[in-house]
Amino acid sequence: MECAARMARRLSAVLALALCGCAAVAPVGTGDLGVVIERAKGTVAVVNTTSKAVLGEIPGLGDLSHASVVFSRDGLYAYVFGRDGGLSKVNLLTRRVESRVMQAGNSIGGAMSQDGRFVAAQNYTPGGVKVFDAQTLALVADIPAEYESGKLSRVVGLADAPSVGGGQRFVFSLFDADEIWIADVPATPGQAPRVQRLKQIGHQPYDALITPDGRYYLAGLFGEDGLALVDLWAAQPQARKVLSGYGKGQEPLPVFKMPHLRGWAVAGRHAYLPAIGRHEVLVVDTESWKEVGRIAVAGQPVFVMARPDGRQVWVNFAVPDYSRVQVIDTASNQVVKTLEPGKAVLHLEFTPRGEQVWISSRDANHVSVIDTSSFDTLATLPLDAPSGVFFTPRAGRIGF
């Protein structure tokens, strides 16, 4: 009888598989997955960093000309923020769009809350931050960036921060208002966010980062030399100016592309930051927040990103030098390698332990996978106008 029962169970399982048209497969994880934005056609490509392969594409995501991505805690879902205000929840294993909302007129990125419950979008139009339930994409909170009566600011530099008092904390900058806001979204549904406004922080904050420990929020200033720094561990956080006048005595250069701070390049106690409009990378002591050096590079830096172990910093550039990438050795603070992976390099992303870097070349229509030790090209993946590259281990990092 027992043998017959086992046989019946096996037959039932085989019949179930046959009826659904599928075969038994081993469980699949998401730790070595990621996405590449194909900006020209509103598609993301799902990639595997171990096999260095494209697994498939997910279409129908709208205007991805300035798209960014965050991930759910388990790495199963990618949340794609489109320039047209669309927010899409994408399942990386089924490669399907599970939910999509048009939440603004012009959006440039977002953040995931520390507990993974909320996903927040920063918006140019109408100006502000909207917070959504990560499971359903239902609106949880709307924070208009109204700095004067009837005036809304474009929002930049949105970052998640460690929670305080049970709420989920987001920090962001107001480009048009010269302000930084700290918003705590309560866990209890229906309660309004608590917002602290830091005013007169410096002229035109254009992007920002948060340090890996979640303590410091650093906003770059487009309207003046210097950066705004906020210590989020302080009982009453305030903004103060650092690196004031780093371009003093030099003729300003035209800015061909705004640099990005989001990569957060740090090695030991030093941070490496792009200098606006200059062919330099600034070296900053993260204890004193004073400049301790500059490194001459090939052009105006856009992304300055550290390998996970901090031994190297990789830099890409604005036009006319946007086909090159340079590597800085942080032990010597010298450029040790110049690469030309393809025309119009837009983004770089390291694998979790830093043995590879994936580099998108928009006008060459490919992503290069490069060994960070030998600098050999391990693979070249044909993709349509690739831009942002994002891997699922970002889910476990503050500010990513």
Coordinates of C-alpha atoms in Angstrom, one line a residue:
M1 CA 0.0 0.0 0.0
E2 CA 2.8 2.4 0.9
C3 CA 4.6 1.7 -2.3
A4 CA 1.4 2.2 -4.3
A5 CA 0.8 5.5 -2.5
R6 CA 4.3 6.8 -3.4
M7 CA 3.8 5.8 -7.0
A8 CA 0.5 7.7 -7.1
R9 CA 2.1 10.8 -5.7
R10 CA 4.9 10.6 -8.3
L11 CA 2.4 10.2 -11.1
S12 CA 0.4 13.2 -9.8
A13 CA 3.5 15.3 -9.8
V14 CA 4.5 14.3 -13.3
L15 CA 0.9 15.0 -14.5
A16 CA 1.0 18.4 -12.9
L17 CA 4.2 19.3 -14.6
A18 CA 2.9 18.1 -17.9
L19 CA -0.3 20.1 -17.6
C20 CA 1.5 23.3 -16.8
G21 CA 3.9 22.8 -19.7
C22 CA 7.0 23.1 -17.4
A23 CA 9.8 20.9 -16.2
A24 CA 11.3 20.6 -12.7
V25 CA 14.1 23.0 -12.1
A26 CA 16.6 23.7 -9.3
P27 CA 15.8 26.7 -7.1
V28 CA 17.2 29.9 -8.5
G29 CA 18.7 32.8 -6.4
T30 CA 19.0 36.5 -7.3
G31 CA 22.4 37.4 -5.7
D32 CA 24.2 37.3 -9.0
L33 CA 21.6 39.1 -11.0
G34 CA 21.3 42.7 -12.2
V35 CA 19.8 44.9 -14.8
V36 CA 21.1 47.2 -17.5
I37 CA 19.0 50.1 -18.8
E38 CA 18.5 50.1 -22.5
R39 CA 17.5 53.8 -22.6
A40 CA 16.5 54.1 -26.3
K41 CA 13.7 51.6 -26.2
G42 CA 12.4 51.7 -22.7
T43 CA 13.7 48.2 -21.8
V44 CA 15.8 46.7 -19.1
A45 CA 18.0 43.7 -19.7
V46 CA 18.4 41.1 -16.9
V47 CA 22.0 40.0 -16.6
N48 CA 23.9 37.3 -14.6
T49 CA 27.2 38.4 -13.3
T50 CA 28.6 34.9 -12.7
S51 CA 27.9 33.7 -16.3
K52 CA 28.4 37.2 -17.7
A53 CA 25.3 36.8 -19.8
V54 CA 22.1 38.5 -20.7
L55 CA 19.2 36.4 -19.6
G56 CA 16.4 38.3 -21.2
E57 CA 14.7 41.7 -21.6
I58 CA 11.7 43.4 -20.0
P59 CA 10.0 46.0 -22.3
G60 CA 7.3 48.6 -21.7
L61 CA 9.0 50.8 -19.0
G62 CA 8.6 54.2 -20.7
D63 CA 11.1 56.9 -21.0
L64 CA 14.4 55.6 -19.5
S65 CA 16.6 58.5 -20.7
H66 CA 17.5 59.2 -17.0
A67 CA 16.6 56.0 -15.3
S68 CA 17.7 54.5 -12.0
V69 CA 16.9 51.3 -10.1
V70 CA 16.7 50.1 -6.5
F71 CA 16.0 46.6 -5.3
S72 CA 13.8 44.8 -2.8
R73 CA 15.5 43.3 0.3
D74 CA 15.4 39.8 -1.1
G75 CA 16.7 40.9 -4.5
L76 CA 13.7 39.5 -6.3
Y77 CA 12.3 42.9 -7.5
A78 CA 13.8 45.8 -9.3
Y79 CA 12.1 49.2 -9.0
V80 CA 12.7 51.2 -12.1
F81 CA 12.3 55.0 -12.0
G82 CA 11.7 56.5 -15.5
R83 CA 12.2 60.1 -16.6
D84 CA 8.5 60.2 -17.5
G85 CA 7.5 59.7 -13.9
G86 CA 6.8 56.0 -14.2
L87 CA 7.6 53.7 -11.4
S88 CA 7.8 50.0 -12.3
K89 CA 8.1 47.0 -10.1
V90 CA 9.8 44.2 -12.1
N91 CA 10.2 40.5 -11.1
L92 CA 13.8 39.5 -12.1
L93 CA 13.1 35.7 -12.2
T94 CA 9.9 35.8 -14.2
R95 CA 11.1 38.9 -16.1
R96 CA 7.7 40.6 -16.0
V97 CA 6.4 43.9 -14.9
E98 CA 4.2 43.2 -11.9
S99 CA 3.1 46.8 -11.1
R100 CA 3.5 50.2 -12.7
V101 CA 2.3 53.6 -11.7
M102 CA 2.7 57.0 -13.3
Q103 CA 3.5 59.0 -10.2
A104 CA 4.9 62.3 -11.6
G105 CA 5.6 64.3 -14.7
N106 CA 9.4 64.1 -14.5
S107 CA 11.3 61.8 -12.2
I108 CA 15.0 61.2 -11.8
G109 CA 15.4 58.4 -9.2
G110 CA 14.5 57.0 -5.9
A111 CA 15.4 55.1 -2.7
M112 CA 14.3 52.1 -0.7
S113 CA 13.6 52.4 3.0
Q114 CA 15.8 50.7 5.5
D115 CA 13.2 48.1 6.4
G116 CA 12.3 47.5 2.7
R117 CA 8.6 48.5 3.2
F118 CA 8.7 51.8 1.3
V119 CA 10.1 52.9 -2.0
A120 CA 10.4 56.6 -2.6
A121 CA 10.6 58.6 -5.8
Q122 CA 12.3 62.1 -6.2
N123 CA 10.6 64.3 -8.7
Y124 CA 11.4 67.3 -10.8
T125 CA 7.8 67.8 -11.9
P126 CA 5.7 68.7 -9.9
G127 CA 8.6 68.8 -7.4
G128 CA 8.7 66.7 -4.3
V129 CA 9.0 63.1 -3.0
K130 CA 6.3 60.4 -3.1
V131 CA 6.5 57.3 -0.9
F132 CA 4.9 54.0 -2.0
D133 CA 4.2 50.7 -0.4
A134 CA 6.9 48.4 -1.9
Q135 CA 4.5 45.5 -2.2
T136 CA 1.5 47.2 -3.9
L137 CA 2.9 50.5 -5.1
A138 CA 0.0 52.2 -3.2
L139 CA 0.8 55.8 -2.3
V140 CA 1.8 56.1 1.4
A141 CA 3.0 59.7 1.6
D142 CA 3.3 62.8 -0.6
I143 CA 5.9 65.4 0.3
P144 CA 5.6 68.4 -2.0
A145 CA 8.9 70.4 -2.1
E146 CA 7.1 73.7 -1.4
Y147 CA 9.7 76.1 -0.2
E148 CA 7.7 79.3 -0.7
S149 CA 4.0 79.7 -1.2
G150 CA 3.1 78.2 -4.6
K151 CA 6.7 77.4 -5.4
L152 CA 7.9 73.8 -5.8
S153 CA 11.5 72.9 -6.1
R154 CA 13.1 70.1 -8.2
V155 CA 14.3 67.4 -5.8
V156 CA 17.7 65.7 -6.2
G157 CA 20.0 63.6 -4.0
L158 CA 17.3 61.4 -2.4
A159 CA 18.9 58.8 -0.1
D160 CA 17.7 56.3 2.5
A161 CA 19.1 56.7 6.0
P162 CA 18.9 54.6 9.2
S163 CA 15.5 54.9 10.8
V164 CA 14.9 57.0 13.8
G165 CA 12.0 56.6 16.4
G166 CA 10.4 53.7 14.4
G167 CA 9.9 55.7 11.2
Q168 CA 11.7 55.3 7.9
R169 CA 14.1 58.1 7.1
F170 CA 14.8 59.7 3.7
V171 CA 17.1 62.7 3.1
F172 CA 17.0 64.9 -0.1
S173 CA 18.0 68.2 -1.5
L174 CA 16.0 71.0 -3.1
F175 CA 17.9 72.4 -6.1
D176 CA 15.8 75.5 -6.5
A177 CA 15.5 76.3 -2.7
D178 CA 19.0 75.8 -1.5
E179 CA 17.7 73.4 1.2
I180 CA 18.1 69.9 2.5
W181 CA 15.1 68.1 4.0
I182 CA 15.0 65.2 6.4
A183 CA 11.7 63.2 6.2
D184 CA 10.7 60.5 8.7
V185 CA 7.8 58.4 7.4
P186 CA 5.9 56.8 10.3
A187 CA 5.2 53.1 10.3
T188 CA 1.6 53.7 11.2
P189 CA -0.5 54.2 8.0
G190 CA -2.2 57.5 7.7
Q191 CA 0.2 59.5 9.8
A192 CA 1.9 62.4 8.0
P193 CA 5.8 62.4 7.6
R194 CA 7.8 64.5 9.9
V195 CA 9.9 66.9 7.9
Q196 CA 12.9 68.9 9.1
R197 CA 14.1 71.7 6.8
L198 CA 17.7 72.8 6.7
K199 CA 17.9 76.1 5.0
Q200 CA 20.6 78.1 3.2
I201 CA 22.8 75.1 2.9
G202 CA 24.6 76.5 -0.2
H203 CA 23.6 77.4 -3.8
Q204 CA 21.9 74.8 -6.0
P205 CA 22.6 71.4 -4.6
Y206 CA 22.7 69.1 -7.6
D207 CA 23.3 65.6 -6.3
A208 CA 24.2 63.9 -3.0
L209 CA 25.4 60.8 -1.3
I210 CA 25.2 59.2 2.1
T211 CA 28.3 57.6 3.7
P212 CA 28.2 53.8 4.1
D213 CA 27.6 54.0 7.8
G214 CA 24.6 56.3 7.2
R215 CA 26.0 59.1 9.3
Y216 CA 26.9 61.8 6.8
Y217 CA 24.8 63.2 4.0
L218 CA 26.9 65.2 1.5
A219 CA 25.4 67.4 -1.2
G220 CA 27.4 68.8 -4.1
L221 CA 26.7 72.5 -4.9
F222 CA 26.5 73.6 -8.5
G223 CA 26.1 77.3 -7.8
E224 CA 29.4 77.6 -5.8
D225 CA 32.6 75.8 -5.0
G226 CA 32.1 73.5 -2.0
L227 CA 29.7 70.9 -0.6
A228 CA 27.0 70.8 2.1
L229 CA 27.5 68.3 4.9
V230 CA 24.9 67.1 7.4
D231 CA 25.7 64.9 10.4
L232 CA 22.6 62.7 10.8
W233 CA 23.8 61.3 14.1
A234 CA 23.5 64.8 15.7
A235 CA 20.5 65.3 18.0
Q236 CA 19.6 68.4 15.9
P237 CA 21.2 67.9 12.4
Q238 CA 22.5 71.0 10.8
A239 CA 24.2 71.7 7.4
R240 CA 27.7 73.1 7.2
K241 CA 29.9 74.0 4.3
V242 CA 33.0 71.9 3.5
L243 CA 35.6 72.2 0.8
S244 CA 34.7 75.9 0.2
G245 CA 36.6 77.5 -2.6
Y246 CA 38.3 74.4 -4.0
G247 CA 38.4 76.1 -7.4
K248 CA 39.7 79.5 -6.0
G249 CA 42.2 81.2 -8.2
Q250 CA 41.4 79.1 -11.3
E251 CA 39.4 80.0 -14.4
P252 CA 36.0 78.1 -14.3
L253 CA 35.5 75.7 -17.2
P254 CA 32.2 75.1 -18.9
V255 CA 30.4 72.1 -17.4
F256 CA 29.5 69.6 -20.1
K257 CA 27.8 67.1 -17.8
M258 CA 26.8 67.3 -14.2
P259 CA 29.0 64.9 -12.1
H260 CA 27.3 62.3 -10.0
L261 CA 28.1 61.7 -6.3
R262 CA 26.0 58.6 -5.9
G263 CA 28.8 56.1 -6.4
W264 CA 30.5 57.2 -3.1
A265 CA 34.2 56.4 -3.6
V266 CA 35.9 55.9 -0.2
A267 CA 39.1 54.1 0.7
G268 CA 40.2 54.1 4.3
R269 CA 39.6 57.5 5.6
H270 CA 39.7 59.2 2.2
A271 CA 36.9 60.1 -0.1
Y272 CA 37.3 60.7 -3.8
L273 CA 34.9 63.2 -5.4
P274 CA 34.5 64.7 -8.8
A275 CA 35.5 68.4 -9.1
I276 CA 32.8 70.3 -11.0
G277 CA 34.0 71.5 -14.4
R278 CA 37.6 70.5 -13.7
H279 CA 39.9 67.8 -14.8
E280 CA 40.5 66.7 -11.3
V281 CA 39.4 64.3 -8.6
L282 CA 39.4 65.7 -5.1
V283 CA 40.8 63.6 -2.2
V284 CA 39.1 64.4 1.1
D285 CA 39.8 63.4 4.7
T286 CA 36.5 62.0 6.0
E287 CA 37.3 62.8 9.6
S288 CA 38.2 66.5 9.1
W289 CA 36.3 66.9 5.8
K290 CA 39.2 68.9 4.4
E291 CA 40.9 68.5 1.1
V292 CA 44.1 66.6 1.3
G293 CA 44.9 66.2 -2.4
R294 CA 43.9 66.4 -6.0
I295 CA 44.5 63.9 -8.8
A296 CA 44.7 65.1 -12.4
V297 CA 42.6 63.1 -14.8
A298 CA 41.8 62.9 -18.5
G299 CA 38.6 65.1 -18.4
Q300 CA 35.7 66.3 -16.4
P301 CA 34.8 63.4 -14.1
V302 CA 31.2 62.3 -14.0
F303 CA 31.2 59.1 -11.9
V304 CA 34.1 58.5 -9.4
M305 CA 33.5 55.0 -8.0
A306 CA 35.5 52.9 -5.7
R307 CA 36.1 49.1 -6.0
P308 CA 34.4 47.4 -3.0
D309 CA 37.8 46.9 -1.3
G310 CA 38.8 50.5 -1.8
R311 CA 42.1 49.8 -3.5
Q312 CA 41.0 51.3 -6.8
V313 CA 38.9 54.2 -7.9
W314 CA 37.4 54.2 -11.5
V315 CA 36.5 57.4 -13.2
N316 CA 34.5 58.2 -16.4
F317 CA 34.2 61.6 -18.1
A318 CA 31.9 64.1 -19.8
V319 CA 32.3 65.0 -23.5
P320 CA 34.7 65.2 -25.3
D321 CA 36.5 62.6 -23.2
Y322 CA 33.5 60.2 -22.7
S323 CA 35.1 57.2 -24.4
R324 CA 37.7 56.9 -21.7
V325 CA 37.9 55.4 -18.2
Q326 CA 40.8 55.9 -15.9
V327 CA 41.8 53.8 -12.9
I328 CA 43.4 55.4 -9.8
D329 CA 45.4 53.3 -7.4
T330 CA 44.5 54.6 -3.9
A331 CA 47.7 53.5 -2.3
S332 CA 49.7 55.9 -4.5
N333 CA 46.9 58.3 -5.6
Q334 CA 48.1 57.9 -9.2
V335 CA 46.3 57.1 -12.4
V336 CA 47.6 53.6 -13.3
K337 CA 45.4 52.7 -16.3
T338 CA 43.5 54.4 -19.1
L339 CA 40.9 52.3 -20.9
E340 CA 38.7 52.9 -23.9
P341 CA 35.8 50.4 -23.7
G342 CA 33.6 52.2 -26.2
K343 CA 32.0 55.5 -27.2
A344 CA 29.9 57.3 -24.6
V345 CA 30.7 55.5 -21.4
L346 CA 27.7 56.3 -19.1
H347 CA 28.0 54.1 -16.0
L348 CA 30.1 51.6 -14.1
E349 CA 29.1 48.9 -11.6
F350 CA 31.3 46.5 -9.7
T351 CA 30.5 43.0 -8.8
P352 CA 30.0 42.5 -5.1
R353 CA 33.6 41.6 -4.3
G354 CA 35.1 43.8 -7.0
E355 CA 36.8 41.3 -9.3
Q356 CA 34.9 42.7 -12.3
V357 CA 33.5 46.0 -13.4
W358 CA 30.7 46.3 -15.9
I359 CA 30.9 49.4 -18.1
S360 CA 28.1 50.6 -20.4
S361 CA 29.0 52.4 -23.7
R362 CA 25.8 53.9 -25.0
D363 CA 27.0 54.8 -28.6
A364 CA 28.9 51.6 -29.0
N365 CA 25.8 49.6 -28.0
H366 CA 27.5 47.2 -25.6
V367 CA 28.5 46.6 -22.0
S368 CA 32.1 45.6 -21.3
V369 CA 32.9 43.2 -18.5
I370 CA 36.5 44.0 -17.3
D371 CA 38.8 42.2 -14.9
T372 CA 39.9 44.8 -12.3
S373 CA 43.2 43.1 -11.7
S374 CA 44.5 42.4 -15.2
F375 CA 42.2 45.0 -17.0
D376 CA 41.4 42.4 -19.6
T377 CA 38.0 42.4 -21.2
L378 CA 36.3 39.2 -20.2
A379 CA 33.1 39.7 -22.2
T380 CA 31.3 42.2 -24.4
L381 CA 27.5 42.1 -24.3
P382 CA 25.6 43.6 -27.2
L383 CA 22.8 45.9 -25.8
D384 CA 20.8 48.7 -27.3
A385 CA 22.1 52.1 -26.1
P386 CA 22.9 50.9 -22.5
S387 CA 23.2 53.4 -19.7
G388 CA 22.7 52.5 -16.0
V389 CA 24.0 49.2 -14.7
F390 CA 22.6 48.0 -11.3
F391 CA 23.3 44.7 -9.4
T392 CA 21.1 43.2 -6.7
P393 CA 23.7 43.4 -3.9
R394 CA 22.8 47.1 -3.8
A395 CA 19.8 45.9 -1.7
G396 CA 22.0 45.5 1.3
R397 CA 23.8 48.8 1.1
I398 CA 22.8 52.2 2.6
G399 CA 22.3 54.9 -0.1
F400 CA 22.0 52.5 -3.0

